[in-house]
Short mmCIF file of C-alpha atoms in Angstrom, two decimals:
data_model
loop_
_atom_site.label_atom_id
_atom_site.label_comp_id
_atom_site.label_asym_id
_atom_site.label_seq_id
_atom_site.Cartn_x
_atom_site.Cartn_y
_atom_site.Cartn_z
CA UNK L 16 7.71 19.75 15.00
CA UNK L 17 4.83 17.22 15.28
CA UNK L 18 2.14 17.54 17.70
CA UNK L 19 2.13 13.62 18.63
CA UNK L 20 5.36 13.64 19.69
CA UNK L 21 5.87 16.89 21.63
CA UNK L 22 3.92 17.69 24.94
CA UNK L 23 3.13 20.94 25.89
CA UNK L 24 2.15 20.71 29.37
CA UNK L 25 3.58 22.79 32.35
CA UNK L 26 4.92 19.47 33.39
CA UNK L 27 6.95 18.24 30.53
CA UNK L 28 10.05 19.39 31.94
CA UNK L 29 9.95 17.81 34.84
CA UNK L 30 8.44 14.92 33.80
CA UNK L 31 11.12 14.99 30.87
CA UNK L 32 13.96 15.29 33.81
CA UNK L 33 12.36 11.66 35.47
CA UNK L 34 13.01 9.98 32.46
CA UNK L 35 16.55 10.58 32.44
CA UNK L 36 16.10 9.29 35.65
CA UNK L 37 14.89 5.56 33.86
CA UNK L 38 15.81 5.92 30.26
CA UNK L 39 13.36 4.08 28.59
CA UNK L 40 13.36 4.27 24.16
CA UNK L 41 10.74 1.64 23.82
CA UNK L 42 8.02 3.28 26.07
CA UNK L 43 4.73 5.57 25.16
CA UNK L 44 6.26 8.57 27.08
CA UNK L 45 9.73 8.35 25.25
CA UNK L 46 7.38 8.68 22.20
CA UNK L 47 4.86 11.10 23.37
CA UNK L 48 7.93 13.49 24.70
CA UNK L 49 9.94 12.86 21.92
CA UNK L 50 11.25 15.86 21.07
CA UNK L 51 11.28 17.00 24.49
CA UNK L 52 13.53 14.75 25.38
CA UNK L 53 15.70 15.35 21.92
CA UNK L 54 15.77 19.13 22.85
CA UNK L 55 17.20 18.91 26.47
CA UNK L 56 19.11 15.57 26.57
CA UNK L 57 22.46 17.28 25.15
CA UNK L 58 22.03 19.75 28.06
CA UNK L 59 20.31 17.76 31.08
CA UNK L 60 21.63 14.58 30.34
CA UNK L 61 24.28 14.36 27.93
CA UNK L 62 25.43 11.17 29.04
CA UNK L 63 23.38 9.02 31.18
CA UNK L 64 22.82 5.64 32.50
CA UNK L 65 19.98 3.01 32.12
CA UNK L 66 19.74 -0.10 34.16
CA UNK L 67 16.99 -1.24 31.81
CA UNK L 68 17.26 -4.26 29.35
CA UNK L 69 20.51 -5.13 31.13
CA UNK L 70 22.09 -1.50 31.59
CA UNK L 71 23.19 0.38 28.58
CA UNK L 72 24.59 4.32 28.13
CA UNK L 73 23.22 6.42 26.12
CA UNK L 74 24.94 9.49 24.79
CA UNK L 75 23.08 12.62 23.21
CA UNK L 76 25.30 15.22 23.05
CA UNK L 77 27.61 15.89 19.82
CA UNK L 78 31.08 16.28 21.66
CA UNK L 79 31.33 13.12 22.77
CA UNK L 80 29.31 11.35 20.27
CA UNK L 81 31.36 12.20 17.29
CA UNK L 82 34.88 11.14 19.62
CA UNK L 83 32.81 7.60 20.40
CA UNK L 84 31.91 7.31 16.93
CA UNK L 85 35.63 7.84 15.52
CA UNK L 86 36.95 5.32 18.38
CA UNK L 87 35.94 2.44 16.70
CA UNK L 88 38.55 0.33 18.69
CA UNK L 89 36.99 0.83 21.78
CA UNK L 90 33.42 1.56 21.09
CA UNK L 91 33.06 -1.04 18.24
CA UNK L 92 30.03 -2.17 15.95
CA UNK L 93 28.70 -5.14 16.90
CA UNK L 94 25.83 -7.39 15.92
CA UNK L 95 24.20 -7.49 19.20
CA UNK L 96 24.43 -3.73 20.31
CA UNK L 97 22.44 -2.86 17.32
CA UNK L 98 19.67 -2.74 18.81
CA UNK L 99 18.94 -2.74 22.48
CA UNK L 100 17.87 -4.96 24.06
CA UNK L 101 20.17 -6.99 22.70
CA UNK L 102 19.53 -9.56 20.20
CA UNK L 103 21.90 -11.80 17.90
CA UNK L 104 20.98 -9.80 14.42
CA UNK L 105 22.64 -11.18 11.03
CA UNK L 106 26.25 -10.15 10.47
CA UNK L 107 25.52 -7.33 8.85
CA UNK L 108 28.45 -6.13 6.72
CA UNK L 109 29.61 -3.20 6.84
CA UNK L 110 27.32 -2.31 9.54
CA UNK L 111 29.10 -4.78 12.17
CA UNK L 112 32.66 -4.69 10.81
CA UNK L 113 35.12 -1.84 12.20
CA UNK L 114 38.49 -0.36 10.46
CA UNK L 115 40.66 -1.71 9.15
CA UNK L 116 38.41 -4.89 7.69
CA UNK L 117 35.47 -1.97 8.04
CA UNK L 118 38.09 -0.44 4.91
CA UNK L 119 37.88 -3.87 2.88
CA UNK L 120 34.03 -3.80 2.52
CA UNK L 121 33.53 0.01 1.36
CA UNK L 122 36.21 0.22 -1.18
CA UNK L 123 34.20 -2.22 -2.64
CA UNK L 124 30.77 -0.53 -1.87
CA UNK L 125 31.84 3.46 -1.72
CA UNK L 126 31.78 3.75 -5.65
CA UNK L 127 28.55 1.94 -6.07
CA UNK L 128 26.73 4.53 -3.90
CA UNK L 129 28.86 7.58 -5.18
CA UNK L 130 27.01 11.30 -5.73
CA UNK L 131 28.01 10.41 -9.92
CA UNK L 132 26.63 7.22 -9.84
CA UNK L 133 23.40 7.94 -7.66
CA UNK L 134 22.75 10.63 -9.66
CA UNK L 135 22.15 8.91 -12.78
CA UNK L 136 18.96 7.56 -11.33
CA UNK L 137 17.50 11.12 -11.40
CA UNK L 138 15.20 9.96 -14.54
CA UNK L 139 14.26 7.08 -13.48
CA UNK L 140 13.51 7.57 -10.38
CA UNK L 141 11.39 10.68 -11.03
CA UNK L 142 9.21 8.91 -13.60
CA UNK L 143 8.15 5.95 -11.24
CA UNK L 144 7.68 9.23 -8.54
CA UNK L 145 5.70 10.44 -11.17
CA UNK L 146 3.95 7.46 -12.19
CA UNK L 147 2.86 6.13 -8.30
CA UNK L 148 1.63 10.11 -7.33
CA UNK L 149 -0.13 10.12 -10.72
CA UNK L 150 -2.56 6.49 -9.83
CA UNK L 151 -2.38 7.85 -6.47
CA UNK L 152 -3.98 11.64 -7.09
CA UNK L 153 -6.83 9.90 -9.75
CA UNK L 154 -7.89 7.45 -7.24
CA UNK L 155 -8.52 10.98 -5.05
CA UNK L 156 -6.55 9.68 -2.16
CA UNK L 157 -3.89 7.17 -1.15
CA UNK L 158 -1.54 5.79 2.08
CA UNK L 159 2.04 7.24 1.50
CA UNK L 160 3.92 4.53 3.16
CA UNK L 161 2.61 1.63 1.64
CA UNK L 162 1.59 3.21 -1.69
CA UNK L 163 3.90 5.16 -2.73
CA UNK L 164 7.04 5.61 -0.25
CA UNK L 165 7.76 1.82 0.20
CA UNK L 166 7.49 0.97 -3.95
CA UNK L 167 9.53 3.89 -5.01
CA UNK L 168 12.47 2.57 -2.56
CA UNK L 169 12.33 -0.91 -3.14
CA UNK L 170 11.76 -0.57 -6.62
CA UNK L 171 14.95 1.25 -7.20
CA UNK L 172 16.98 -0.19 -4.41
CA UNK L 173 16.55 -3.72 -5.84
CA UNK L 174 17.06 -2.84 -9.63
CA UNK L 175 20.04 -1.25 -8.37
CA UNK L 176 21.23 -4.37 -6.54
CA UNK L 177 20.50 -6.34 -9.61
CA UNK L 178 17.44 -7.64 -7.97
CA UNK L 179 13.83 -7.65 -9.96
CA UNK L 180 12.30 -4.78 -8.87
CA UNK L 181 8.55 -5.98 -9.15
CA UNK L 182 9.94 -8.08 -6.10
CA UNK L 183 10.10 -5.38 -3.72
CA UNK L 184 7.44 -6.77 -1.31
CA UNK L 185 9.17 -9.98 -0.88
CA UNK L 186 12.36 -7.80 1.08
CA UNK L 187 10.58 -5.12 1.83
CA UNK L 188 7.76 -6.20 3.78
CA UNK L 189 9.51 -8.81 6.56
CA UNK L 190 11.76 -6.27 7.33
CA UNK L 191 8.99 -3.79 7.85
CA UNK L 192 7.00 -5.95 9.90
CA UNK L 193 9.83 -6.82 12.36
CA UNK L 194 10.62 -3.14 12.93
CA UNK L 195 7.45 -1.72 13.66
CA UNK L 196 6.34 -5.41 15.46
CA UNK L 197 3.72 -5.79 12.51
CA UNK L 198 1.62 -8.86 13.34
CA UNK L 199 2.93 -11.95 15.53
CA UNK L 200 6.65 -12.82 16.71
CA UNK L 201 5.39 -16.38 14.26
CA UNK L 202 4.42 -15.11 11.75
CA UNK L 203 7.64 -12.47 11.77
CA UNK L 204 10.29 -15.08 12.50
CA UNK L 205 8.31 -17.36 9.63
CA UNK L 206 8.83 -14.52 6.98
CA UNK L 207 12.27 -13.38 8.55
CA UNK L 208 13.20 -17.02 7.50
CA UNK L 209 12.13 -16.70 3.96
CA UNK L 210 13.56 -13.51 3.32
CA UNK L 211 17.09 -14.78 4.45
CA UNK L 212 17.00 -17.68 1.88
CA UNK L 213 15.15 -15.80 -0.78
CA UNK L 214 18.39 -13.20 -0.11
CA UNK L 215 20.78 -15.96 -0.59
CA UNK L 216 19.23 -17.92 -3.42
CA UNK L 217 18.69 -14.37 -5.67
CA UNK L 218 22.81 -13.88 -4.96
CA UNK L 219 23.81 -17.26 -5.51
CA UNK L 220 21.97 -17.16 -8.65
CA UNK L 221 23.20 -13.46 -10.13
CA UNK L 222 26.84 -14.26 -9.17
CA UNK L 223 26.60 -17.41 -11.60
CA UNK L 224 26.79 -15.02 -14.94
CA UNK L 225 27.37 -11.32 -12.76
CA UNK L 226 26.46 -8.09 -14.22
CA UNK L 227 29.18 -5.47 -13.23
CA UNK L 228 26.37 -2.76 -13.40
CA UNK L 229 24.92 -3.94 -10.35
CA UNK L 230 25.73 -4.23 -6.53
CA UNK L 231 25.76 -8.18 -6.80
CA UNK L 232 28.23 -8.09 -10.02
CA UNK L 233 30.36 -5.54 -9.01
CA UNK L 234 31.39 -7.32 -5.05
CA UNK L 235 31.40 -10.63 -7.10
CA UNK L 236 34.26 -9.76 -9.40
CA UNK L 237 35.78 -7.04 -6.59
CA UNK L 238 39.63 -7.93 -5.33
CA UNK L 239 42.11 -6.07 -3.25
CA UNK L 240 45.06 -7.33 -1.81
CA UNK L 241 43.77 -10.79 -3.33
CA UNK L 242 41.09 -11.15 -1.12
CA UNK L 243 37.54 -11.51 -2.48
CA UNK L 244 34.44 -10.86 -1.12
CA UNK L 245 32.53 -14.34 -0.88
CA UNK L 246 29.18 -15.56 -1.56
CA UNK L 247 27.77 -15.34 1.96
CA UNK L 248 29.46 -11.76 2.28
CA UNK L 249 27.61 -10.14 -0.50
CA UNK L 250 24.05 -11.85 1.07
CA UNK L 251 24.74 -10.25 4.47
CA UNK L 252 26.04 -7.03 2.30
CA UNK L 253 22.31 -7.07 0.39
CA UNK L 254 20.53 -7.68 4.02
CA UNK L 255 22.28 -4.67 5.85
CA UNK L 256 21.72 -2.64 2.26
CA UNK L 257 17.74 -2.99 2.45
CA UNK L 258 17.48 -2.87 6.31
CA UNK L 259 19.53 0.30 6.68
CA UNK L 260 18.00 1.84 3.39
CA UNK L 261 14.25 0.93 2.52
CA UNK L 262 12.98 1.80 5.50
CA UNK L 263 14.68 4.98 6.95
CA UNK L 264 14.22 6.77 3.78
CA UNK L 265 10.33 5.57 3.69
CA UNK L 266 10.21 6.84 7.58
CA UNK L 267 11.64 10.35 6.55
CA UNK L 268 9.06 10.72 3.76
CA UNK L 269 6.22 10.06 5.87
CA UNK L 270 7.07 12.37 8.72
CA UNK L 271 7.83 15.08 6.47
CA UNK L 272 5.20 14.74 4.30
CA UNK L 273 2.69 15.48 7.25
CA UNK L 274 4.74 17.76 8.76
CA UNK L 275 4.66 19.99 4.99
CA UNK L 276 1.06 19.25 5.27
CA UNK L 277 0.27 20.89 8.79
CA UNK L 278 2.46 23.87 8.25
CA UNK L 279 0.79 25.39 4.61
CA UNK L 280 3.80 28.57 4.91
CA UNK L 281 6.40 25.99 5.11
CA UNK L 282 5.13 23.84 2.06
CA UNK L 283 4.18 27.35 0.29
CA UNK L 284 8.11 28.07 0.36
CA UNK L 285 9.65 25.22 -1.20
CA UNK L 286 6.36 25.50 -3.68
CA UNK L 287 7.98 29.28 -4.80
CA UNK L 288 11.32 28.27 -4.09
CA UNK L 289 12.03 24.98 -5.61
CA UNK L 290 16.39 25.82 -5.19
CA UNK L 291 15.93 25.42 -1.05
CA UNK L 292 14.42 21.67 -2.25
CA UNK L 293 18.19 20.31 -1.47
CA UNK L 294 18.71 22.18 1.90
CA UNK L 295 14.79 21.49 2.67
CA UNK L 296 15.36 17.77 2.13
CA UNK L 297 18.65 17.89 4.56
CA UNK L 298 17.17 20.40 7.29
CA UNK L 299 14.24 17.67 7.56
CA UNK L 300 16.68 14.74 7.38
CA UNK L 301 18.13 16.36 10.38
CA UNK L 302 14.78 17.15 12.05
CA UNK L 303 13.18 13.65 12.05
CA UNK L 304 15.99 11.42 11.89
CA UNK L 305 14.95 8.04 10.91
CA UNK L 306 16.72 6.12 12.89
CA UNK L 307 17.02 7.77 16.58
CA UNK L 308 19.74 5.45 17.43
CA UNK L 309 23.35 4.27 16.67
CA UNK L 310 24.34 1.20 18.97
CA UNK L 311 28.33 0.50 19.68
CA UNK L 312 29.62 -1.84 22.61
CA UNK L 313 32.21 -0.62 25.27
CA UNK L 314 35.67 -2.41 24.30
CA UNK L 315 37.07 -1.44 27.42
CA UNK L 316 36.93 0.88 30.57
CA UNK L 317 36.98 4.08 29.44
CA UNK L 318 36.66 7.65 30.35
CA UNK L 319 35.53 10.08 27.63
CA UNK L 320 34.92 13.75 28.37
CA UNK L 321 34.75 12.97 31.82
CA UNK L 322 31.76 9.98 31.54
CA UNK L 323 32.81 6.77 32.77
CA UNK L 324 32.05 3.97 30.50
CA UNK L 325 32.29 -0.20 31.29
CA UNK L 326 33.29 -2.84 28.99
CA UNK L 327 31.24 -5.15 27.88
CA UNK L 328 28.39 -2.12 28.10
CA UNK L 329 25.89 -1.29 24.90
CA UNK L 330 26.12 2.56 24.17
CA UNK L 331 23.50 4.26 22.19
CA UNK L 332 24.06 7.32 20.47
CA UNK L 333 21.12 9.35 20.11
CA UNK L 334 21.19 11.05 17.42
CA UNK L 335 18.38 13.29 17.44
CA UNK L 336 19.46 14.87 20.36
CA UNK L 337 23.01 15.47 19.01
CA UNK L 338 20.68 17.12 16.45
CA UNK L 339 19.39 19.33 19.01
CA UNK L 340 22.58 20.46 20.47
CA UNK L 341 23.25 23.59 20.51
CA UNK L 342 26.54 23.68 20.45
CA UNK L 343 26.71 21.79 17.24
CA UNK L 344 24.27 23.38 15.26
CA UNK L 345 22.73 27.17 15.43
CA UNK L 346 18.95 27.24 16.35
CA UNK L 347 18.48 23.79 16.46
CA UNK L 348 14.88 23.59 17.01
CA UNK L 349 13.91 25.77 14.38
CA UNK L 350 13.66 23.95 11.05
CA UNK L 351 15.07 26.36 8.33
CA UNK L 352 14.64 25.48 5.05
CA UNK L 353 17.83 28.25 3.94
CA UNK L 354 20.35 27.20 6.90
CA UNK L 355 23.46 27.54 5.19
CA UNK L 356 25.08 24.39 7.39
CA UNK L 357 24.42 21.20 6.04
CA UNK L 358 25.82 19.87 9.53
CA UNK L 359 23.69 16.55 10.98
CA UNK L 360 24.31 13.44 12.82
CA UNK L 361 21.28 11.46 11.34
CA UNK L 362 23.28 9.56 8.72
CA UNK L 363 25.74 8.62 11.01
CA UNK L 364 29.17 9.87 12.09
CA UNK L 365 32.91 8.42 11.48
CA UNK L 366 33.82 5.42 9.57
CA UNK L 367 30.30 4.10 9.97
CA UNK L 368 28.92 7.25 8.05
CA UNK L 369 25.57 5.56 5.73
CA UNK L 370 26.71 4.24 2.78
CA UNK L 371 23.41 4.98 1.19
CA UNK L 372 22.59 8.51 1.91
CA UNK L 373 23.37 9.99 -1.70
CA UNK L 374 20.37 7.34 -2.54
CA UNK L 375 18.28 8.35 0.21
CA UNK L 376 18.54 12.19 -0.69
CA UNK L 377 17.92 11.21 -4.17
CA UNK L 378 14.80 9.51 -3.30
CA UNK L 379 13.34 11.63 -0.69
CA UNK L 380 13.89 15.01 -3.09
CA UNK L 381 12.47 13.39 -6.11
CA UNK L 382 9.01 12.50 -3.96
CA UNK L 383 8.83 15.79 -2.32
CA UNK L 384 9.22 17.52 -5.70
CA UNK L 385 6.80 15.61 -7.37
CA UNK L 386 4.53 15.76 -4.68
CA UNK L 387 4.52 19.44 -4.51
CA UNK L 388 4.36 19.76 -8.50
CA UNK L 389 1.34 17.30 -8.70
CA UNK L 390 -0.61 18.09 -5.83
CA UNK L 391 0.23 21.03 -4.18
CA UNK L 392 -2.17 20.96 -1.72
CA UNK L 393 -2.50 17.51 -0.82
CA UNK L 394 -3.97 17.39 2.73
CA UNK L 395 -3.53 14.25 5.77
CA UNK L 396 -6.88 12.68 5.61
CA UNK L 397 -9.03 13.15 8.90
CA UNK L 398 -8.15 9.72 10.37
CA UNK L 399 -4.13 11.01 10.30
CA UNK L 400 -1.38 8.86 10.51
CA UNK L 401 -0.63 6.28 12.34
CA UNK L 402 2.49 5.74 14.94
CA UNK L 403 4.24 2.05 15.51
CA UNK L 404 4.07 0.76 18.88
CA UNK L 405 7.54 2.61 19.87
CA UNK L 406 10.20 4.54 18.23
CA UNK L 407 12.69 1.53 19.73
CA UNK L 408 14.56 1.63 15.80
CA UNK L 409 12.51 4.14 14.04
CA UNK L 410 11.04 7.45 14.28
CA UNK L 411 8.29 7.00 11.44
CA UNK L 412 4.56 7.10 10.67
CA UNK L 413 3.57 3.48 9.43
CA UNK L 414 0.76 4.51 7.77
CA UNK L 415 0.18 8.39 6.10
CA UNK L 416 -3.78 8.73 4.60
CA UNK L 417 -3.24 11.64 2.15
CA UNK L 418 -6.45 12.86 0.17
CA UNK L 419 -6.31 14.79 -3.19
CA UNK L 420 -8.43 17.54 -3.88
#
């Protein structure tokens, strides 16, 4: 998959089977082993307890992730099992709110994200693709993540809000910092703060005169069973949109795009074969999951395929082992670019399924078909990427060198 986060020594398997031993997402080895650990969990460990940051379960098999992930009444969404450890994130709606009020908040959003709508983008997201590879291939060389992943997502994530686009490092960047631990906690919580008011000024502002072609003007003027979606509502809706969407798609296009780059054949076929581009873009969705984790909290105690689960507990279901599983998905550590099964967990399973991922396709197939059609045989420049401290709430490169020949 990628070298830096697969060992091949005799000892992996062993050392792989002590982990399970001490779960531990946020440490080198859980990185260094990470698809070692992806590739047996569902097997060795399908469920399995941690007594670090408190205790927590995590679950990486598919069986009894997708039944947790459909029992939203007693394994609900919560703001503080998002991540673990624990921490007291934003309400972030829908993210945090479960069926039925879960219901209320994507009737509203569900036809603002829809394949139709989405797909009218096509054009304009290809020409600022086009546009950003275009500087990028002139200048002889650029970094993917911060040149041309991160302004093609926020760019079209905040016109499509209703946002100005040209102020896509204003959300894009805090956010970015405080997942990948980007300078100090200070500094972090100091632009965390202005992000959160710049959110909530921008939306108080827009809903004054709303534009119904937008995200902002659309929840603004949305009603159903009288109820309306209030002020503070859509400014936690616009927070969970550009955490859960900016980044994971950016993360995707960087691992990808070096994993295209080591593996010439693999490139070479979606090069002669631009059809598999759709079923490329969801095998690699699938293969480097953006976002390793899914967090729920135990309502109750509960038994589920036999694993005994507290209440009160965090749960994290890891996805890229469900990925792995065998028993969900043929050959699951080979990536095939013609695997007739669109089947993955990475986007999420049940009533929580991502709202965005007609967007994220969008966005990741546009760059990887401009990419290939402008520079074919762009190459990782010698210094390679670069990894974030842990892969705690992404699996990403932060920083892709790519050099144009």
């Amino acid at each position: 998959m990628l070298a830096e986060l697969e060992s091949t020594s005799a000892e992996a398997a062993r050392d792989v089977g002590k982990f399970f031993e001490d779960f531990d997402h946020r440490s080198p080895f859980f990185q260094s082993h990470f698809y070692n650990i992806a590739k047996a969990i569902s097997h060795s460990a399908p469920v399995l307890r941690s007594e670090r940051y408190g205790g927590f379960t995590v679950v990486g098999n598919y069986a009894t992730m997708r039944k947790i992930s459909e029992a939203t009444s007693d394994f609900p969404s919560t703001s503080p099992t998002q991540s673990v450890p624990r921490s007291q994130m934003p309400e972030l709606i829908p993210a945090v709110k479960n069926p039925p009020e879960h219901g209320f908040y994507r009737a509203a959003l569900n036809p603002l994200f829809s394949p139709a709508r989405i797909a009218k983008l096509e054009t304009e997201v290809e020409q600022l693709a086009e546009e950003l590879l275009t500087r990028a291939i002139e200048a002889g060389r650029a970094e993917l993540v911060g040149e041309i992943a991160m302004p093609l997502t926020g760019r079209t994530s905040l016109g499509l809000f209703g946002f100005e686009p040209e102020d896509w490092r204003k959300y894009n960047d805090p956010i970015h910092n405080a997942t990948y631990t980007i300078g100090t906690e200070a500094d972090r919580e100091v632009e965390l703060q202005e992000y959160g008011r710049s959110i909530a000024e921008t939306v108080a502002e827009l809903i004054r005169d709303p534009n119904p072609e937008t995200v902002i003007g659309a929840l603004a003027s949305f009603e159903k069973d009288g109820r309306r979606i209030t002020e503070t509502e859509i400014a936690n809706t616009v927070n969970n949109l550009i955490i859960g969407g900016l980044g994971t798609t950016q993360a995707v296009i960087s691992t990808s795009t070096v994993f295209l780059a080591r593996n010439p054949d693999r490139r070479q076929e979606l090069i002669d074969n631009p059809d598999l581009l759709p079923s490329a873009v969801n095998e690699l969705i699938r293969a480097f999951a953006p976002t390793p984790f899914s967090g729920r909290e135990v309502a109750r105690d509960i038994e589920v395929d036999g694993f005994q689960f507290r209440a009160g507990d965090a749960v994290l279901l890891f996805r890229s082992g469900a990925n792995m599983d065998p028993t969900f998905i043929e050959r699951p550590h080979e990536i095939d670019f013609q695997r007739k099964s669109s089947r993955m967990i990475s986007l999420g399973l049940g009533p929580h399924m991502c709202l965005g991922q007609h967007l994220a396709r969008l966005e990741f197939r546009i760059v990887l078909r401009t990419l290939l059609k402008l520079a074919p045989n762009y190459e990782v420049a010698e210094e390679g990427p670069k990894l974030p401290p842990n892969f705690g709430a992404s699996m990403a490169f932060t920083e892709v060198p790519l050099r144009f020949n």
